Coordinates of C-alpha atoms (C1' of nucleotides) in Angstrom, one line a residue:
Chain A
X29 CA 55.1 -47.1 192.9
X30 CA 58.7 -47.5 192.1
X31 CA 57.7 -50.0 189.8
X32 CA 55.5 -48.4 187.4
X33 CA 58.1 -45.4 187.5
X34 CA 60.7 -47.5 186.6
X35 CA 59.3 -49.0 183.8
X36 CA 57.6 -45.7 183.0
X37 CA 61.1 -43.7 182.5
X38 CA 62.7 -47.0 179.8
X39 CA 61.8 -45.4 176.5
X40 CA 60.8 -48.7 173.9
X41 CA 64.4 -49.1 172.6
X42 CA 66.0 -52.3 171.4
X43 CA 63.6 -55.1 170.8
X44 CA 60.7 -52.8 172.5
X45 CA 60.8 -50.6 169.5
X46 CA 58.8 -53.3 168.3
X47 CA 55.9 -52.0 170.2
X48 CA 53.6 -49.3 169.4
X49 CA 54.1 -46.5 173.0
X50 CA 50.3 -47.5 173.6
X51 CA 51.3 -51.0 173.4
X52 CA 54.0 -51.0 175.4
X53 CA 51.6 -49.4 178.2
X54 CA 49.5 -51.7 178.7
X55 CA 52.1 -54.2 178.9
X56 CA 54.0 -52.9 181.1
X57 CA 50.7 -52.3 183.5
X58 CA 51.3 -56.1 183.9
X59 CA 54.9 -55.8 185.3
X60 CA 54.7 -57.6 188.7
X61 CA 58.0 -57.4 190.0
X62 CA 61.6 -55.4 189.0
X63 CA 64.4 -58.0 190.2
X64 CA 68.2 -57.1 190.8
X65 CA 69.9 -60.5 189.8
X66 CA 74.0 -60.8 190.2
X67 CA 76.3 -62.0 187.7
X68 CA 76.4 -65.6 187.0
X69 CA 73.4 -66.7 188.3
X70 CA 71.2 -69.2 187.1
X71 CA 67.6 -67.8 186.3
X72 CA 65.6 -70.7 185.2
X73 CA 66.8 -74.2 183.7
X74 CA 65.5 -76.4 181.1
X75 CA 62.3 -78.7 182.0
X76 CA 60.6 -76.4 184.9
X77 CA 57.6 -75.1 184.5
X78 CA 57.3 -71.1 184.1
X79 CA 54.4 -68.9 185.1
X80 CA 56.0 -65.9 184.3
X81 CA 58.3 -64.2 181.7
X82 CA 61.2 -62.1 181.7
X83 CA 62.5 -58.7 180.1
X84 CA 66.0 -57.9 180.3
X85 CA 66.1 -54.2 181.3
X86 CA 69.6 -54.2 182.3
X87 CA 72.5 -56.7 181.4
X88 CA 73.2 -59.3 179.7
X89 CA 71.6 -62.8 180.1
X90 CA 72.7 -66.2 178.0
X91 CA 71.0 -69.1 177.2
X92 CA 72.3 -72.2 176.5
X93 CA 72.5 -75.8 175.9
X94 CA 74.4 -78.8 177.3
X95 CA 76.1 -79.0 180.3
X96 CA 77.2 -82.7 180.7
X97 CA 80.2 -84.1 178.9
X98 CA 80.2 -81.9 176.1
X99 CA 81.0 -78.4 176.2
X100 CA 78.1 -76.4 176.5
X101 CA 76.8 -74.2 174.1
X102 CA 74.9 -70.9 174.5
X103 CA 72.3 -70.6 171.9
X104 CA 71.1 -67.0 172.5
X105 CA 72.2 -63.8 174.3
X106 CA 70.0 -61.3 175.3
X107 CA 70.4 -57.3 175.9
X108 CA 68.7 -54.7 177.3
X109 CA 65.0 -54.5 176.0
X110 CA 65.0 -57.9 175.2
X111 CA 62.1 -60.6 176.6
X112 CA 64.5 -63.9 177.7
X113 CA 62.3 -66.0 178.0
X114 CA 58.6 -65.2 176.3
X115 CA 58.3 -68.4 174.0
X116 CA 57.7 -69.5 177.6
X117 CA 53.9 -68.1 177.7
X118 CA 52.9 -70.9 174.3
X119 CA 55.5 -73.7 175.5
X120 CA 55.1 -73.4 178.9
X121 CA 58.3 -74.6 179.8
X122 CA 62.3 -74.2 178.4
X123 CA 64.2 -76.8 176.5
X124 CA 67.4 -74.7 177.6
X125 CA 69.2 -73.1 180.8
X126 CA 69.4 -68.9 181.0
X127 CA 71.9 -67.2 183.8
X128 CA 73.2 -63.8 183.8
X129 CA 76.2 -62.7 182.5
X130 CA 76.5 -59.3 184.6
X131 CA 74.8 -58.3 187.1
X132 CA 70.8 -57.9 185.4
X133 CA 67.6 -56.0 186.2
X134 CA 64.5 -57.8 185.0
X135 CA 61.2 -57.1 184.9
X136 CA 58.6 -59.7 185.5
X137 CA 55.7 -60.5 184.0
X138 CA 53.3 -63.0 185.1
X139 CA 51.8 -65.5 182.4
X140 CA 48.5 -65.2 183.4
X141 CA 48.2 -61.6 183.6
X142 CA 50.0 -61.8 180.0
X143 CA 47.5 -64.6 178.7
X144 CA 44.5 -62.3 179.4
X145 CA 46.2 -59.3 177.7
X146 CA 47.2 -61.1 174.5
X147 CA 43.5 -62.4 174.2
X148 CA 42.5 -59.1 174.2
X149 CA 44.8 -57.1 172.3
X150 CA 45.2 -58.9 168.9
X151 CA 47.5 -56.5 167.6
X152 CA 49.7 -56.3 170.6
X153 CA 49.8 -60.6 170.2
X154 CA 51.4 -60.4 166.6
X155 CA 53.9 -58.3 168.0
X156 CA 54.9 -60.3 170.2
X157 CA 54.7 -63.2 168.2
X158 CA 56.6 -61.1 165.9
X159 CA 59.4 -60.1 168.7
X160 CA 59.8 -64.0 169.6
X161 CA 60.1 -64.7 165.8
X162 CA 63.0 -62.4 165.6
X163 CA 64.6 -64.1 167.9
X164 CA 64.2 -67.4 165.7
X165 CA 65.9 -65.5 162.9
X166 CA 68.9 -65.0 165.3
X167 CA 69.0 -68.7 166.3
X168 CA 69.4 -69.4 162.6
X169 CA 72.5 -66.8 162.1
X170 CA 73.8 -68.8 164.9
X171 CA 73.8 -71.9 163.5
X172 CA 74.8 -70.2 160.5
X173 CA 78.1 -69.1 162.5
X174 CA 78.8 -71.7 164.1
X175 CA 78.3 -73.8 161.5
X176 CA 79.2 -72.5 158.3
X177 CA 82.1 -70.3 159.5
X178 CA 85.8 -70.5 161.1
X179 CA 86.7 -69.0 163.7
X180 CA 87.6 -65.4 163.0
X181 CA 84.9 -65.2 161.1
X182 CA 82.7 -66.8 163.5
X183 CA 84.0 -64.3 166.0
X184 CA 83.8 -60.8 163.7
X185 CA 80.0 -62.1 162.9
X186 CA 79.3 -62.2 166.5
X187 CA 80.7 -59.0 167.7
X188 CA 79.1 -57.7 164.3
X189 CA 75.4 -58.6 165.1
X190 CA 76.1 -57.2 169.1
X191 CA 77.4 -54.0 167.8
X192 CA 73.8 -53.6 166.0
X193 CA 71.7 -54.7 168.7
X194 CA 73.3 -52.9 171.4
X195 CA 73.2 -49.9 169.3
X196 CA 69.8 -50.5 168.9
X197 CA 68.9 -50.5 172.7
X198 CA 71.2 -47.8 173.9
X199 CA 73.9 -49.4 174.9
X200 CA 76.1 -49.3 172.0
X201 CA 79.5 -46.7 171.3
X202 CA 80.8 -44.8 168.6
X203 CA 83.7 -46.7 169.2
X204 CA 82.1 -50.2 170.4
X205 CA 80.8 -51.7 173.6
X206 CA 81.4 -52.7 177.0
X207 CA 81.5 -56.5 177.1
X208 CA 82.1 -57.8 180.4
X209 CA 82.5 -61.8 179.0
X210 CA 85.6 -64.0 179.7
X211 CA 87.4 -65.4 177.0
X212 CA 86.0 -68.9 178.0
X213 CA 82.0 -67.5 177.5
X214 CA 83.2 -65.8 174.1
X215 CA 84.4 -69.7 173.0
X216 CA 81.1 -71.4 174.2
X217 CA 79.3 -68.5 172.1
X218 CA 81.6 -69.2 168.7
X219 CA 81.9 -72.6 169.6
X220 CA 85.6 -72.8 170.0
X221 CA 87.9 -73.8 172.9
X222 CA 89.1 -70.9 175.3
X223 CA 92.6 -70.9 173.9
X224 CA 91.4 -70.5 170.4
X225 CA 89.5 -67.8 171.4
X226 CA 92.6 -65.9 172.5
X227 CA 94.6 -66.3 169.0
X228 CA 91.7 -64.8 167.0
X229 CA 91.0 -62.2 169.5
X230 CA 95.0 -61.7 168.6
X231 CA 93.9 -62.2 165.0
X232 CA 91.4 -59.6 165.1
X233 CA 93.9 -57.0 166.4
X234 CA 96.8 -57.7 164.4
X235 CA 94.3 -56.9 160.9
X236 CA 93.1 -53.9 162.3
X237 CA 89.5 -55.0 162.6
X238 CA 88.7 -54.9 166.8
X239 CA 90.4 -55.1 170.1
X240 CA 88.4 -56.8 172.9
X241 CA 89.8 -55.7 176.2
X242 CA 89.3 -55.7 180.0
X243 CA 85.3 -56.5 179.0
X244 CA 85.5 -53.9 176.8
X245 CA 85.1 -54.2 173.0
X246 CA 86.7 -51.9 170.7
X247 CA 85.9 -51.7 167.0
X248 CA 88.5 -50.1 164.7
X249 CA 87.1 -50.8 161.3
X250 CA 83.7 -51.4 161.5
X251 CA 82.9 -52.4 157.2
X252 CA 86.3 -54.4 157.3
X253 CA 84.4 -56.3 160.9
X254 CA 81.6 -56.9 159.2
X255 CA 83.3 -58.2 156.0
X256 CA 85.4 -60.6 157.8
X257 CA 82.2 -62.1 159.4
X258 CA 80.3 -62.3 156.6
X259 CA 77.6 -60.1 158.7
X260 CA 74.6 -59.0 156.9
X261 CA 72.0 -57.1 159.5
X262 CA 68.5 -57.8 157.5
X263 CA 67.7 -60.9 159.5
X264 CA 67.5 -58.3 162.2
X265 CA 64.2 -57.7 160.7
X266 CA 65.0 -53.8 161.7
X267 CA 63.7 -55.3 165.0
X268 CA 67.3 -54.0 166.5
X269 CA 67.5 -51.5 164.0
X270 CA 70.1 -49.2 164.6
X271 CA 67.5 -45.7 164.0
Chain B
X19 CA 37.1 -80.4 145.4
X20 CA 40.3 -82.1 144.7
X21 CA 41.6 -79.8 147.1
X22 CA 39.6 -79.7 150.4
X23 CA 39.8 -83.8 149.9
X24 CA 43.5 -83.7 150.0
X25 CA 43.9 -81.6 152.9
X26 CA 41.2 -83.5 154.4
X27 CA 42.5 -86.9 153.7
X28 CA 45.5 -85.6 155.4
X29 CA 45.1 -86.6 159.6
X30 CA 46.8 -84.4 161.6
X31 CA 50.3 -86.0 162.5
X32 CA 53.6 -84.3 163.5
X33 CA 53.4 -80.8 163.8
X34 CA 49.5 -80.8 162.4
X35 CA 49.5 -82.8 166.3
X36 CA 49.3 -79.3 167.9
X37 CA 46.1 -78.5 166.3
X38 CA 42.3 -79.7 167.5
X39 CA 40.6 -81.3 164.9
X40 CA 38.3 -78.3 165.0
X41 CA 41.4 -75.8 164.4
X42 CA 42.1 -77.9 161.7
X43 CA 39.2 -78.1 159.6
X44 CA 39.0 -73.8 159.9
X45 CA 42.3 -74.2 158.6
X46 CA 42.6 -75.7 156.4
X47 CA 39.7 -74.2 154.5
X48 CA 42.0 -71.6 154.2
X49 CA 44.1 -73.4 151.6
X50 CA 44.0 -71.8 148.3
X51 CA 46.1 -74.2 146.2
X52 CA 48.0 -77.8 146.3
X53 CA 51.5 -77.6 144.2
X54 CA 53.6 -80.5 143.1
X55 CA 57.1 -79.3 143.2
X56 CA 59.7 -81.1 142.0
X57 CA 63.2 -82.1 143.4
X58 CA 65.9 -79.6 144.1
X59 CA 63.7 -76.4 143.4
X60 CA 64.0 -72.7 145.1
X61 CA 60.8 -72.1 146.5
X62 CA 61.5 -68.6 148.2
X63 CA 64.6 -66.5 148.8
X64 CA 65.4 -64.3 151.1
X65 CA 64.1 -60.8 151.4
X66 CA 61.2 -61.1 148.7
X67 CA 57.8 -60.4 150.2
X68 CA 55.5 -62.9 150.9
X69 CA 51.7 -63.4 150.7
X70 CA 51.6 -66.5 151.5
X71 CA 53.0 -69.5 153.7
X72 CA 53.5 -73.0 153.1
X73 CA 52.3 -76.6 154.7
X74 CA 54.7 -79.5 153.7
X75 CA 52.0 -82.3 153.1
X76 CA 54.7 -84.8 151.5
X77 CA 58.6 -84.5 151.0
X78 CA 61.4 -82.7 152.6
X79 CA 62.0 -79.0 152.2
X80 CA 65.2 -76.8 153.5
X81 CA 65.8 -73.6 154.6
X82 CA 69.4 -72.6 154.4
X83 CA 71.8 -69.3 154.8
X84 CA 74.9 -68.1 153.1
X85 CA 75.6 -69.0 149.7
X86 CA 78.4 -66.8 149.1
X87 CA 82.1 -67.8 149.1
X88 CA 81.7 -69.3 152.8
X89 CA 79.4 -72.9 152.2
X90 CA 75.9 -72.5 152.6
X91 CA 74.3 -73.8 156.1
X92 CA 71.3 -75.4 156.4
X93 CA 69.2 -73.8 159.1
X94 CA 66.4 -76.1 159.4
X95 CA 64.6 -79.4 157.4
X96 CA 60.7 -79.7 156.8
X97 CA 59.2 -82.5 156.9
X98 CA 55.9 -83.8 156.1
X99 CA 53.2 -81.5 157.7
X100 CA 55.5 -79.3 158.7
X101 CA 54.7 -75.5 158.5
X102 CA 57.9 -74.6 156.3
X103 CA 57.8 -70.7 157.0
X104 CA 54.9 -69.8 159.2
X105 CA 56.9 -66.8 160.7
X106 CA 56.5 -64.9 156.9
X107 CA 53.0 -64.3 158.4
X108 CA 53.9 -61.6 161.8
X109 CA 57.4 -61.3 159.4
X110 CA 56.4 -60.4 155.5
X111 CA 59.6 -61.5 154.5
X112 CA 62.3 -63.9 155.3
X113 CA 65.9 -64.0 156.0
X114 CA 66.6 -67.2 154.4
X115 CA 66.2 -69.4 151.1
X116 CA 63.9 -71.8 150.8
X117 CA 64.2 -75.0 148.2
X118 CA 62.8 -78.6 147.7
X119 CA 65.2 -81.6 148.2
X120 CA 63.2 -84.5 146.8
X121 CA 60.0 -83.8 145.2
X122 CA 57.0 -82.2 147.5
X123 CA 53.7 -81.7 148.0
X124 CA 52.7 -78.0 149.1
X125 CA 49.6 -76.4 150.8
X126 CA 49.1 -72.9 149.8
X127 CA 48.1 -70.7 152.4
X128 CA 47.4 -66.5 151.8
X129 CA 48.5 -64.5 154.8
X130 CA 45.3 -62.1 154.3
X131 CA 43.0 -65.3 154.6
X132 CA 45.8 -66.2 157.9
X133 CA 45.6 -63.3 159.1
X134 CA 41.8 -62.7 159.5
X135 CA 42.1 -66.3 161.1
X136 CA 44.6 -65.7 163.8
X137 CA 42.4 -62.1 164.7
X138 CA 39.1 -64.4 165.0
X139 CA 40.1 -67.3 166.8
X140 CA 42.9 -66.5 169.4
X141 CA 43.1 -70.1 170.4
X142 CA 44.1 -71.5 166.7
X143 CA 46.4 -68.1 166.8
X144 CA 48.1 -69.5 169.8
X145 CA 48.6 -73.0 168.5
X146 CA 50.5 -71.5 165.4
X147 CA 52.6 -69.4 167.6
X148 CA 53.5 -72.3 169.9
X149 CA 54.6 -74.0 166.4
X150 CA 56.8 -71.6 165.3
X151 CA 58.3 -71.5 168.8
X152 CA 58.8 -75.1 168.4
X153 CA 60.6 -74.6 165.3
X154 CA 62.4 -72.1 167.3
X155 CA 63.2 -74.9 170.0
X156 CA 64.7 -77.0 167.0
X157 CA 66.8 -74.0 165.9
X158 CA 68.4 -73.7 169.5
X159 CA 69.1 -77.5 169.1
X160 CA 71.0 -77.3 165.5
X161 CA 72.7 -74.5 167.4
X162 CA 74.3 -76.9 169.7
X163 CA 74.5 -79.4 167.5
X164 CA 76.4 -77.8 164.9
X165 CA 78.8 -75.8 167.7
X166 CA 78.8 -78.1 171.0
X167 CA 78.9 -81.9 169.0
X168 CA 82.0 -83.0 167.0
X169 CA 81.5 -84.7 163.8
X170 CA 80.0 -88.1 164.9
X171 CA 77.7 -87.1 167.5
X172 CA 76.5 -84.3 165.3
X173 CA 75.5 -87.1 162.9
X174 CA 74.0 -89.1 165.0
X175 CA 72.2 -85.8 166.5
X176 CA 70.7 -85.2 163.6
X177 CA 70.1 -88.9 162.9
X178 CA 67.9 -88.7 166.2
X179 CA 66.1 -85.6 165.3
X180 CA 65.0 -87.0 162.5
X181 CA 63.8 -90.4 163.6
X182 CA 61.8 -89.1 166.6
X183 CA 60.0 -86.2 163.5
X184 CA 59.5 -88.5 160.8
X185 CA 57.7 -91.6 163.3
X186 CA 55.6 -88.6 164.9
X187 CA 55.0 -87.5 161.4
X188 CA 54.3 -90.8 159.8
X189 CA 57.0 -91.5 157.5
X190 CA 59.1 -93.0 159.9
X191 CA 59.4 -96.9 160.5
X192 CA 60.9 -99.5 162.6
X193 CA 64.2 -99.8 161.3
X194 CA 64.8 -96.6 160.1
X195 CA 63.5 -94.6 157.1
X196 CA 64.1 -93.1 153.5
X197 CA 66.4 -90.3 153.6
X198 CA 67.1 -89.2 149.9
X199 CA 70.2 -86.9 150.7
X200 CA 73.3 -86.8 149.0
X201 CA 76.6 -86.6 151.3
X202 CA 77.1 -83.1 150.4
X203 CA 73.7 -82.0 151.7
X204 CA 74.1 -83.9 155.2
X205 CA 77.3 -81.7 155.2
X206 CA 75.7 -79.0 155.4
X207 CA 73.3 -79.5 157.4
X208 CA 76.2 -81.1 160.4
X209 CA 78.6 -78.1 158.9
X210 CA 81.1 -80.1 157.9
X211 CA 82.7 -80.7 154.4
X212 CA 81.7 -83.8 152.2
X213 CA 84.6 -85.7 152.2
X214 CA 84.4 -85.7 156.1
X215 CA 80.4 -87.1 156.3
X216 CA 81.6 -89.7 154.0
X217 CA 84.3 -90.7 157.0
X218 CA 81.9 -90.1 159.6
X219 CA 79.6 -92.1 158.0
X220 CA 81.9 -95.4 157.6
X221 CA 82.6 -94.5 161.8
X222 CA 78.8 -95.1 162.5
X223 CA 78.4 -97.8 160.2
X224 CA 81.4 -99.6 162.0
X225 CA 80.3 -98.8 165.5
X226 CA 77.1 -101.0 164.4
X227 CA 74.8 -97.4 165.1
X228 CA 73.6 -97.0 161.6
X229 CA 73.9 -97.6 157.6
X230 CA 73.6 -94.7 155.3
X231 CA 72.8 -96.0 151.7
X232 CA 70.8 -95.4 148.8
X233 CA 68.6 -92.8 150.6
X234 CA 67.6 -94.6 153.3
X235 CA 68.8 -94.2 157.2
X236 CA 68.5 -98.3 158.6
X237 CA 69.4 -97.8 162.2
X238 CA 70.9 -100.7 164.0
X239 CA 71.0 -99.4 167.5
X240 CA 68.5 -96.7 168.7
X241 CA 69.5 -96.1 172.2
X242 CA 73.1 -96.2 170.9
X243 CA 72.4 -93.6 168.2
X244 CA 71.4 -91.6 170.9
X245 CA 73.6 -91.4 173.4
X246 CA 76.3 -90.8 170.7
X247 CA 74.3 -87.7 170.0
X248 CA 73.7 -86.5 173.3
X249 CA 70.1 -86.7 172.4
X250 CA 67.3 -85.6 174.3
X251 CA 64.0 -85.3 172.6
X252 CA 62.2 -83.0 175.4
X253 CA 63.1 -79.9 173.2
X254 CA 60.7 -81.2 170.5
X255 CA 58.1 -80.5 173.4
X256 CA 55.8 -83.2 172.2
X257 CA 55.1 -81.4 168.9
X258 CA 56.3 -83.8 167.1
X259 CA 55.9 -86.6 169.8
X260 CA 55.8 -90.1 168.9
X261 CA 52.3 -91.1 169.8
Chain C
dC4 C1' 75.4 -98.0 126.4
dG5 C1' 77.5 -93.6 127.4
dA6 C1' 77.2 -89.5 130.4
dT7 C1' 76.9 -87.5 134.7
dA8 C1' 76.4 -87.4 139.5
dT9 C1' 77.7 -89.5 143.7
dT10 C1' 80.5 -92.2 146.8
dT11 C1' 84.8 -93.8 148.3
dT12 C1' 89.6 -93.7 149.1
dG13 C1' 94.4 -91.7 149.7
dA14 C1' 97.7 -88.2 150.7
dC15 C1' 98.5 -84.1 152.6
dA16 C1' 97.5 -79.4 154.7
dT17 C1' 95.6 -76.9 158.4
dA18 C1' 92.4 -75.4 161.9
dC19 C1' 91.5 -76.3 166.1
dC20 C1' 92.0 -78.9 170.6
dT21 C1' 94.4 -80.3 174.8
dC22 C1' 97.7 -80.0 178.1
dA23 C1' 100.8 -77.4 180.6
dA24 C1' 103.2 -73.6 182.1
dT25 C1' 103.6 -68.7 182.9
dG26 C1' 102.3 -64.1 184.0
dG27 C1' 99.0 -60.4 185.2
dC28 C1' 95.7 -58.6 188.3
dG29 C1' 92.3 -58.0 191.8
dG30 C1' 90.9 -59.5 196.1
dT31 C1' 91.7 -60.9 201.1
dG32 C1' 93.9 -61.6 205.3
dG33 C1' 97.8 -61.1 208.0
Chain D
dC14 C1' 102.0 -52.8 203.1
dC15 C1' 103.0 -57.3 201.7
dA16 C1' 102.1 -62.3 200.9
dC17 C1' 99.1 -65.1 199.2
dC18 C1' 95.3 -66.9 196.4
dG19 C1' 92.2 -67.5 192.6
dC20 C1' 90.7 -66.3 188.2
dC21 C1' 91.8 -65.0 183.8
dA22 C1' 94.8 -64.1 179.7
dT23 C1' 98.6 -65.6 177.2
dT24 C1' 101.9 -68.6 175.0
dG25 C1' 104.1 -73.0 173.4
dA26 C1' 104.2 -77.8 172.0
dG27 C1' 102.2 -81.6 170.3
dG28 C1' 98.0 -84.2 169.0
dT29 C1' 93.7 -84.8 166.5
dA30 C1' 89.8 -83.7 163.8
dT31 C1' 88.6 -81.9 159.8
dG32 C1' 89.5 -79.6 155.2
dT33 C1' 91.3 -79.7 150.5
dC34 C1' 92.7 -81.8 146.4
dA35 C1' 92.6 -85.4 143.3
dA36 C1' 91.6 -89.8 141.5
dA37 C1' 89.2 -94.1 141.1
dA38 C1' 85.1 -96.7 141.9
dT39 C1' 80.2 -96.9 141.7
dA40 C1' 75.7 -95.7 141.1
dT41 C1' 72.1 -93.2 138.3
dC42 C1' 69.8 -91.8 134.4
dG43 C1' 68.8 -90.9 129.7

DNA sequence: CGATATTTTGACATACCTCAATGGCGGTGG
DNA sequence: CCACCGCCATTGAGGTATGTCAAAATATCG
């Protein structure tokens, strides 16, 4: 009962806004299971096989890559209304690790339940071939980050494409966001050591652009953020569209 | 005539792998057109519409982001029967360019044609999905590659990547394979500047891993390659498996 | 053969890393 | 309530990887 009510009372924000309200009830008939996960805990890692997938309904959740020698690197991070893991229902398996962040509520959704429906519902498919493709377009501004930009810009570009998204799904501020990450998980998101982090988070302040504080991030000048980090929101695909 | 032979000529290797034989020969009488394209051409850009996608049948292809002030990134390379940009189907339009780096050899494909396809045979639908999550997987990896790898082992990442595609794809060989980049582009690909792939290059050619010269990758030491890169081929999930 | 692109090398600048120390801050147990 | 502890943020100093600029050497192509 809870269940159903539960997912009921989320309206489709975020990523779900992908979804047509009839669409989004017959998927969520498939819900299984509403999980309370604490912070830091690992929720599937790379190789296992999956039978189920996951939406974030609460949270924040990271995936990454690389935990030997080399510093590891997360490769996505997930908000509210956002499915973690759903390239798992085609692959079957993960090539990466995904914890939480925070403490998370997720909703789960067994793959075979989810196999039937997509068979089904054609339309419903595309979309969420569509939602997992969005995510691919994200990965690619990643590498685009990390890659083709320094540090402060690396670090305005993220905050710039989280300000959107959490916007998106409800969780965003006039003002900016809660962001309960250390300083270390900011540096294996911009690929850049922990103490780096910390002078252009100083950086960042001293122009006037942002202040990230006690998990909290606060945005001063939002066109001058999103200059600095080169951020352009179409490859958002309107997917986190702010409304 | 011309046409259907090509395509059928064509056995289904690398990514093509993912398809039955059966799914194959429905696709492929989708294609509308075969286009010789020559070196160093802008095939799409980003934004613009799309009717149609694209099947590499011969050459490499890259998709790339930024080419403002900051240096462009490449965010991915196609090779031979690769689907360069599948996700313009569930997408309509993409967030990245598209151009040619050596001469190529394209397979037209019109969504409308794709799309009736995909709502017919949900099977075939899923088998393009799991591609373009497989292109996702390779996304995540370029990710870490680019933000988690220093200069060498970024090299010799991509080195790797490339290998285990172009064997699975056919146009690899036993001591390595042709490779018709310029320094600048592998710079952009690893995210580092010119001058610096040149250095990185000498390092690897002096640590007896692999010669870069005249377009063509000879690789001394495959197992050495790899563990420089931290490479782990799982994340290619078979799809473009060596046989 | 000249013209142009690409590779290679050197010298220097700088972004970033690593190590190490310090200080704040929230818990926990006495 | 205080002492202590562990985690995190902050700062400094010095090292290294990488970037930038510039020139020479080499390949490529008409």
């Amino acid at each position: 009962m809870k269940i159903s009510t539960d997912l009921a009372a989320t309206d489709r924000r975020g990523m779900l806004a992908q979804l047509d309200p009839e669409q989004w009830d017959r998927l969520r008939a498939l819900c299984s299971d509403i999980r309370n996960i604490p912070p830091r805990t690992t929720i599937s890692v790379a190789g296992e096989p999956l039978d189920h997938s996951l939406l974030l309904l609460d949270g924040i959740a990271v995936r990454y890559v690389g935990s030997g020698p080399s510093h590891r690197q997360m490769v996505a991070l997930q908000v509210a209304y956002d499915f973690i893991d759903l390239h798992a229902l085609p692959l079957q398996r993960l090539d990466h690790d995904v914890a939480t962040l925070t403490s998370a509520t997720l909703a789960v959704f067994p793959h075979d339940a989810l196999q039937r429906l997509v068979t089904e519902d054609k339309e419903l498919a595309l979309r969420l071939w569509r939602m997992t493709l969005i995510d691919a377009a994200i990965h690619r501004q990643w590498t685009y980050r990390v890659g083709g930009l320094r540090a402060l810009a690396g670090m305005a570009h993220f905050f710039c494409e989280l300000d959107y998204r959490l916007v998106s799904s409800g969780r965003g501020g006039e003002d900016g966001y809660r962001l309960p990450l250390t300083q270390l998980d900011l540096g294996d998101i911009v690929g850049i050591s922990e103490v780096h982090v910390n002078r252009t988070l100083r950086q960042l302040r001293e122009a006037g652009l942002c202040t990230f504080q006690n998990g909290f991030l606060q945005i001063h000048d939002r066109p001058g953020l999103s200059r600095t980090g080169h951020f352009d929101a179409s490859y958002l695909y309107g997917g986190d569209a702010v409304p």
